[in-house]
PDB file of C-alpha atoms in Angstrom:
ATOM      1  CA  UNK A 425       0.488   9.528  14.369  1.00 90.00           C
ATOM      2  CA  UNK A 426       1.640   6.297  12.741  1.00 95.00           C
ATOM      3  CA  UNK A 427      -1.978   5.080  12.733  1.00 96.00           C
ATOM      4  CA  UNK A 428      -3.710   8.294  11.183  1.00 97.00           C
ATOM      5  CA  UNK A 429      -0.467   8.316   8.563  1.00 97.00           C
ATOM      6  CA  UNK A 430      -1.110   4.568   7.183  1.00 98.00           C
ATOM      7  CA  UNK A 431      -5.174   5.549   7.302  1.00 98.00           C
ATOM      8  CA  UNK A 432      -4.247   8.730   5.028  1.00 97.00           C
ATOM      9  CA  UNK A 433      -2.073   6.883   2.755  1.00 98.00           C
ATOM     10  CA  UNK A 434      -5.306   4.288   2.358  1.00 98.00           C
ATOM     11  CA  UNK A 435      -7.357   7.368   1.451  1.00 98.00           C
ATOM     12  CA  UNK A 436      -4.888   8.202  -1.057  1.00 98.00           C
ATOM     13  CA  UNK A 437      -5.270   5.638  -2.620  1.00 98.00           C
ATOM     14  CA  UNK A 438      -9.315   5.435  -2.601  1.00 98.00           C
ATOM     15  CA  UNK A 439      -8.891   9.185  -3.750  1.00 98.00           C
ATOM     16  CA  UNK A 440      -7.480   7.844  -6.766  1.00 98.00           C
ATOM     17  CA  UNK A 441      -8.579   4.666  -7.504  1.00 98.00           C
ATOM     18  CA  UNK A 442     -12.443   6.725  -7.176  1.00 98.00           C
ATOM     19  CA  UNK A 443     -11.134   8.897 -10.767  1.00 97.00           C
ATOM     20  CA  UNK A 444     -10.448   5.741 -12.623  1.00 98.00           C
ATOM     21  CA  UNK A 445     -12.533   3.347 -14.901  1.00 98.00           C
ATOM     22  CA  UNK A 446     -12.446  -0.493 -14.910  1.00 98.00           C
ATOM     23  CA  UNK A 447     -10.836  -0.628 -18.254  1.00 98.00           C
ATOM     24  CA  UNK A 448      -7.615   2.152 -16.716  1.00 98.00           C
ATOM     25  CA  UNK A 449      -7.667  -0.211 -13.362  1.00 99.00           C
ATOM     26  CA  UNK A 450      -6.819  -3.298 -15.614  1.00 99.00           C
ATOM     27  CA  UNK A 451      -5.042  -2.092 -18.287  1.00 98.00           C
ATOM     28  CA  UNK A 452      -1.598  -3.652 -18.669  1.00 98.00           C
ATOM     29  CA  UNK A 453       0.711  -0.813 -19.111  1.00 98.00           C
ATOM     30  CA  UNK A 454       4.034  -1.201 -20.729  1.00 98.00           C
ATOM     31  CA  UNK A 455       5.685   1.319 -18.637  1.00 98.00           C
ATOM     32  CA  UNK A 456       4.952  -1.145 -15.771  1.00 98.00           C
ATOM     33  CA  UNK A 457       6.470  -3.809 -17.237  1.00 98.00           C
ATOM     34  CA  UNK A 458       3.000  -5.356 -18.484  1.00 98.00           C
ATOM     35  CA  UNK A 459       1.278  -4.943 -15.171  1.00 98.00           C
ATOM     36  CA  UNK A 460      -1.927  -2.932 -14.153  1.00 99.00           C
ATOM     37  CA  UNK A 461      -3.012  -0.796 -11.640  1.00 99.00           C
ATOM     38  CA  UNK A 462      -4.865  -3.558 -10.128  1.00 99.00           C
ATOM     39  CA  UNK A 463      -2.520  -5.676  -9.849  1.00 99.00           C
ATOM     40  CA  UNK A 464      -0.436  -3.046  -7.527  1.00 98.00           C
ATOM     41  CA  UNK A 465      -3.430  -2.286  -6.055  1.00 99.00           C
ATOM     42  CA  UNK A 466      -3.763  -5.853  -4.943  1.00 99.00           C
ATOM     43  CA  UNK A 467      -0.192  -6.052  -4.312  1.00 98.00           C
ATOM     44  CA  UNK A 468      -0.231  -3.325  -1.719  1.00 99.00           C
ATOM     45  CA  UNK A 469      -3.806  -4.349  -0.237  1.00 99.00           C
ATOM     46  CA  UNK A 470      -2.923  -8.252   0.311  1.00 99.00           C
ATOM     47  CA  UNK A 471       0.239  -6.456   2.528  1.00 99.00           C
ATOM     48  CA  UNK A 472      -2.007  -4.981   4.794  1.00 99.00           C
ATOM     49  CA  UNK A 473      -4.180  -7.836   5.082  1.00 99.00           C
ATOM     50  CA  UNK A 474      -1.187  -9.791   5.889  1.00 98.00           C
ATOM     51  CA  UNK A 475      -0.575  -7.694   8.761  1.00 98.00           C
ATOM     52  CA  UNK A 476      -3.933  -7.683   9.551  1.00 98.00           C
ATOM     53  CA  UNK A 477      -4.580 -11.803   9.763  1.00 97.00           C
ATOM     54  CA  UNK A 478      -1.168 -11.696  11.549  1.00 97.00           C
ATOM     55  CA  UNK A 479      -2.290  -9.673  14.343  1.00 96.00           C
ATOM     56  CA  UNK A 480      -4.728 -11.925  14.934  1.00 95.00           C
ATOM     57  CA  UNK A 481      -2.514 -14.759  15.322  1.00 97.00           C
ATOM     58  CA  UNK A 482       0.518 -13.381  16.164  1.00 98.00           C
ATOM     59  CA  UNK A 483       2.243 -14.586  12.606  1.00 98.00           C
ATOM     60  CA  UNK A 484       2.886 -12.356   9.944  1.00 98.00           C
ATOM     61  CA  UNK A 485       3.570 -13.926   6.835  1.00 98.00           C
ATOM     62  CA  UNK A 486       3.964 -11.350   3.687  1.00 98.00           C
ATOM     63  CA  UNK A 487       4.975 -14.018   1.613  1.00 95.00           C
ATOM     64  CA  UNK A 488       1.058 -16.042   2.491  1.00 95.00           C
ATOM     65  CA  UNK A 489      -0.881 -13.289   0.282  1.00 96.00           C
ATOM     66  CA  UNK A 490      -3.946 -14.755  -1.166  1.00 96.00           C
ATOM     67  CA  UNK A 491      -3.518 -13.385  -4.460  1.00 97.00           C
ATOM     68  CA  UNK A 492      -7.332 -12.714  -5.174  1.00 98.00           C
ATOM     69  CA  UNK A 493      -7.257 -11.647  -8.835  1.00 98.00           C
ATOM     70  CA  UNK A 494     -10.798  -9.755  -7.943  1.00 99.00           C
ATOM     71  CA  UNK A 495      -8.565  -7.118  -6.056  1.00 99.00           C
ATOM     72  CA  UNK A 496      -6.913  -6.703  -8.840  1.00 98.00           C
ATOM     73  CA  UNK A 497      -9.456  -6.609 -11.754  1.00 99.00           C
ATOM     74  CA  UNK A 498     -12.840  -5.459  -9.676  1.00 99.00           C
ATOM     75  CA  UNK A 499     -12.466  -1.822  -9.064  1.00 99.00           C
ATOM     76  CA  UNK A 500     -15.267  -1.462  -6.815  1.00 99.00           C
ATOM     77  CA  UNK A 501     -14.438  -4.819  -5.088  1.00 99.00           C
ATOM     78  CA  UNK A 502     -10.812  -3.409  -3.873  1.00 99.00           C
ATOM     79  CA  UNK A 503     -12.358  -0.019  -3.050  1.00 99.00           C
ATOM     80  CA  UNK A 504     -14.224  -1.802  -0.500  1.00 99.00           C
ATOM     81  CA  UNK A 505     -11.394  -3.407   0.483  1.00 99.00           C
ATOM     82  CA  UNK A 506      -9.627  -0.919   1.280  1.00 99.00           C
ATOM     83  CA  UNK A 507     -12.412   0.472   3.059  1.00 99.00           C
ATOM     84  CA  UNK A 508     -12.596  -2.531   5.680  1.00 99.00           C
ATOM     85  CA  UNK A 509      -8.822  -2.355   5.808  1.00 99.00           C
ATOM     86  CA  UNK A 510      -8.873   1.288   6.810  1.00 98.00           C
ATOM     87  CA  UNK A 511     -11.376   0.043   9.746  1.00 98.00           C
ATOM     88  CA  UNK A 512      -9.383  -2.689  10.863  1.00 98.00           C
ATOM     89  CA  UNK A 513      -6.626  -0.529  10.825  1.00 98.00           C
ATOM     90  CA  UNK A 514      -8.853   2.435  12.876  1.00 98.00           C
ATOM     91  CA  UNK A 515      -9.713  -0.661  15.294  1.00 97.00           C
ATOM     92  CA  UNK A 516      -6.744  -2.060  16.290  1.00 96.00           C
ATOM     93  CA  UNK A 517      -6.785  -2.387  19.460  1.00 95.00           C
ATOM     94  CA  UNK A 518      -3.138  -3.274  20.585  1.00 93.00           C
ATOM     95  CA  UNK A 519      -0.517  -1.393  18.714  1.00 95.00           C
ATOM     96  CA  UNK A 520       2.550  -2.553  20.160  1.00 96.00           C
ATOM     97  CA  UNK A 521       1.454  -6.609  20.767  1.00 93.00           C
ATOM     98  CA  UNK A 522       4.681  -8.298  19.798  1.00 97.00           C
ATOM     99  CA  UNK A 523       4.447  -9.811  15.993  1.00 98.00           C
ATOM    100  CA  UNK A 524       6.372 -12.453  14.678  1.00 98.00           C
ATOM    101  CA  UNK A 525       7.208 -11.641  10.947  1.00 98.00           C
ATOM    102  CA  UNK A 526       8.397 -14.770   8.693  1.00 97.00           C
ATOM    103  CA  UNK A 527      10.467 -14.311   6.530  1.00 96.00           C
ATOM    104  CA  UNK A 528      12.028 -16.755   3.847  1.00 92.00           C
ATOM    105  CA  UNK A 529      14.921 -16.152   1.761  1.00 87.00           C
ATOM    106  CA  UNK A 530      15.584 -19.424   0.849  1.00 79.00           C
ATOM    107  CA  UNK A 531      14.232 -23.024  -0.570  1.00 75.00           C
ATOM    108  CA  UNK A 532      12.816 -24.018   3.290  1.00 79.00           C
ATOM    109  CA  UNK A 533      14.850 -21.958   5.081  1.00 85.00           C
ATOM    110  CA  UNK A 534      12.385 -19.474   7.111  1.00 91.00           C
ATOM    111  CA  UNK A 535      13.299 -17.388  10.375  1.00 94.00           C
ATOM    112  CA  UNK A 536      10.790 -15.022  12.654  1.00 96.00           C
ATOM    113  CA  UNK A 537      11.953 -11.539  13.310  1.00 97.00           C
ATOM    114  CA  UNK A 538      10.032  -9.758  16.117  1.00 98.00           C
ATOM    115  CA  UNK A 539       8.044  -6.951  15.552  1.00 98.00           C
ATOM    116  CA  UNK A 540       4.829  -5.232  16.478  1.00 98.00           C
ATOM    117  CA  UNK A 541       1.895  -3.827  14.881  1.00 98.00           C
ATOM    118  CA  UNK A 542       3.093   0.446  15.422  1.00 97.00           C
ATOM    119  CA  UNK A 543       6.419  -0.771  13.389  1.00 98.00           C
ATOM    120  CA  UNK A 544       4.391  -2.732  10.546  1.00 98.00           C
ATOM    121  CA  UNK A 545       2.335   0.026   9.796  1.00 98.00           C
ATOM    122  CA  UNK A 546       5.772   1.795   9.280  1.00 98.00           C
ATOM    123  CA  UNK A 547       6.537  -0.981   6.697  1.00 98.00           C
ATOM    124  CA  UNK A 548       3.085  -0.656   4.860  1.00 98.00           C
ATOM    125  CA  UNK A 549       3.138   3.024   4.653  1.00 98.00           C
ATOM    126  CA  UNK A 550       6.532   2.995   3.040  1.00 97.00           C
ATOM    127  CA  UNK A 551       5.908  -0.094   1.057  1.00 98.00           C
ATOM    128  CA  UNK A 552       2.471   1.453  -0.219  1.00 98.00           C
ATOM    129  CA  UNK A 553       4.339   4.344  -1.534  1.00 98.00           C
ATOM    130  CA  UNK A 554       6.633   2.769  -3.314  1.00 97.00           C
ATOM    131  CA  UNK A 555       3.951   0.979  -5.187  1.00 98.00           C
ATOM    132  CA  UNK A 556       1.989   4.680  -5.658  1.00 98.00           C
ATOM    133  CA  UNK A 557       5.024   5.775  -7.262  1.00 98.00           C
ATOM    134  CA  UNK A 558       4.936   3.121  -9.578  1.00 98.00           C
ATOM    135  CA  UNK A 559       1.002   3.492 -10.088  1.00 98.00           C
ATOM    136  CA  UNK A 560       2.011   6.855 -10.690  1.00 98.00           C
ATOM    137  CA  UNK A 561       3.964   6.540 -13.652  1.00 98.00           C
ATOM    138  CA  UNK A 562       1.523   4.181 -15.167  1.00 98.00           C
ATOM    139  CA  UNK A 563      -1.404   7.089 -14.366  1.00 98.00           C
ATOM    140  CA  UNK A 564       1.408   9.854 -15.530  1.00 97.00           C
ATOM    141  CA  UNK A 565       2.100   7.870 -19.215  1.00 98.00           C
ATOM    142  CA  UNK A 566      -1.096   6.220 -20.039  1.00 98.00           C
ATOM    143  CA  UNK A 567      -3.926   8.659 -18.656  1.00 98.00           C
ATOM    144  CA  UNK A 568      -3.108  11.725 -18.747  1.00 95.00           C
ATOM    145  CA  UNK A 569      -7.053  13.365 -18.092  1.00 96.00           C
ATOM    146  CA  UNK A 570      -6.320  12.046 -14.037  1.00 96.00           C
ATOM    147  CA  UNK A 571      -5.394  14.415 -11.614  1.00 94.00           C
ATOM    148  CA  UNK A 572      -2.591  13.121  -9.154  1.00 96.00           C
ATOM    149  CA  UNK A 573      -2.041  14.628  -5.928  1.00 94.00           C
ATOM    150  CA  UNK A 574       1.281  16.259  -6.297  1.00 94.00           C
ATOM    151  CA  UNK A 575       2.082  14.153  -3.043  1.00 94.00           C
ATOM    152  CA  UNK A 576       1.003  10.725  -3.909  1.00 97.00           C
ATOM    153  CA  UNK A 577       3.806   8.358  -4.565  1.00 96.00           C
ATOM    154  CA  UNK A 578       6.048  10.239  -2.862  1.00 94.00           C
ATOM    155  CA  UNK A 579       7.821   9.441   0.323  1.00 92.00           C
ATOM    156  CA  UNK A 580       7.087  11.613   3.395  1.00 89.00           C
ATOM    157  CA  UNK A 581      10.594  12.603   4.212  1.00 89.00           C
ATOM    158  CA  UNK A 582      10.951  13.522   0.687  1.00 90.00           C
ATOM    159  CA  UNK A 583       7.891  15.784   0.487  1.00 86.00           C
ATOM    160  CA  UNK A 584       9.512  17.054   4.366  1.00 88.00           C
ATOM    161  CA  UNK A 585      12.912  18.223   2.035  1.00 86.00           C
ATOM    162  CA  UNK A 586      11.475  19.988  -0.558  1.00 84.00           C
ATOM    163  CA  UNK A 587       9.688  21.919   1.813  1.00 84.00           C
ATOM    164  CA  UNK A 588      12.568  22.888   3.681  1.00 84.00           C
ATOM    165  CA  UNK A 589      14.378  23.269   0.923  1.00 82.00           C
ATOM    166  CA  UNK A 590      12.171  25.843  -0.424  1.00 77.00           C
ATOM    167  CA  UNK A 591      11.704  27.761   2.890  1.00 80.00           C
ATOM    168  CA  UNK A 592      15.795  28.133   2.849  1.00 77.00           C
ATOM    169  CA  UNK A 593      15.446  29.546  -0.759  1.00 79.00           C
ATOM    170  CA  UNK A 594      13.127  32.143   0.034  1.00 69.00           C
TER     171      UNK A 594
END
């Protein structure tokens, strides 16, 4: 479930990403403090290929993104992305192989905190929502002619109130 969840949250985004133009992906948007789409896009991509690189080695290191400004101003270029990160995702082949996430707080202080790949994808699903939410301002404020899934950017115990709330009310 946890697999096929961070898969459909990928498609969400290619869903979206595929009704924008280059010049929307890179606009900086004031409502995002200056940023683009892109560069969220790139944010939330270079998560999941931290994850993915880490399961390789056994090392995840969130704070190791590449940065690769061509996520983040080639449209097409992260689309495809996103497609081999939605195989590689698809692929995995050990779900619960013990991680070690680093994590540094301060100067040279760093610590590893174990983990596995099932409870990552937990992380990137929530952590890619929070940055559709923010991608969905920008969308919501600056380009109004795109059609947002009423769903996207919007966390899935959230979406699991509303709809109980409204089967209680009627």
């Amino acid at each position: 479930m946890t697999r096929q969840t961070s898969i459909e949250v990928i498609n969400q985004l290619k869903d979206l990403l595929n009704q924008i133009n280059s010049n929307e992906y890179t606009e900086s948007l004031a409502v995002l403090n200056e940023s683009s789409i892109g560069q969220h896009v790139r944010h939330t991509i270079e998560f999941f290929q931290c994850l993915i690189k880490g399961s390789l080695t056994g090392i995840v290191d969130y704070d190791a993104r590449e940065r690769n400004l061509l996520i983040e101003t080639n449209l097409l270029f992260a689309l495809n992305v996103l497609t081999e990160i939605e195989h590689s995702v698809a692929t995995e082949p050990n779900l619960y192989r013990t991680l070690k996430i680093k994590v540094n707080y301060g100067e040279n202080n760093f610590e590893f905190i174990e983990s596995n790949f099932m409870r990552e994808l937990v992380y990137m699903i929530e952590h890619s929502i929070h940055h559709f939410a923010l991608i969905r301002i920008g969308i919501q404020e600056n380009f109004r002619h795109i059609q947002i899934e009423p769903t996207f950017g919007v966390a899935y115990s959230t979406i699991k109130y509303k709809q109980e709330i409204l089967a209680f009310e009627n």
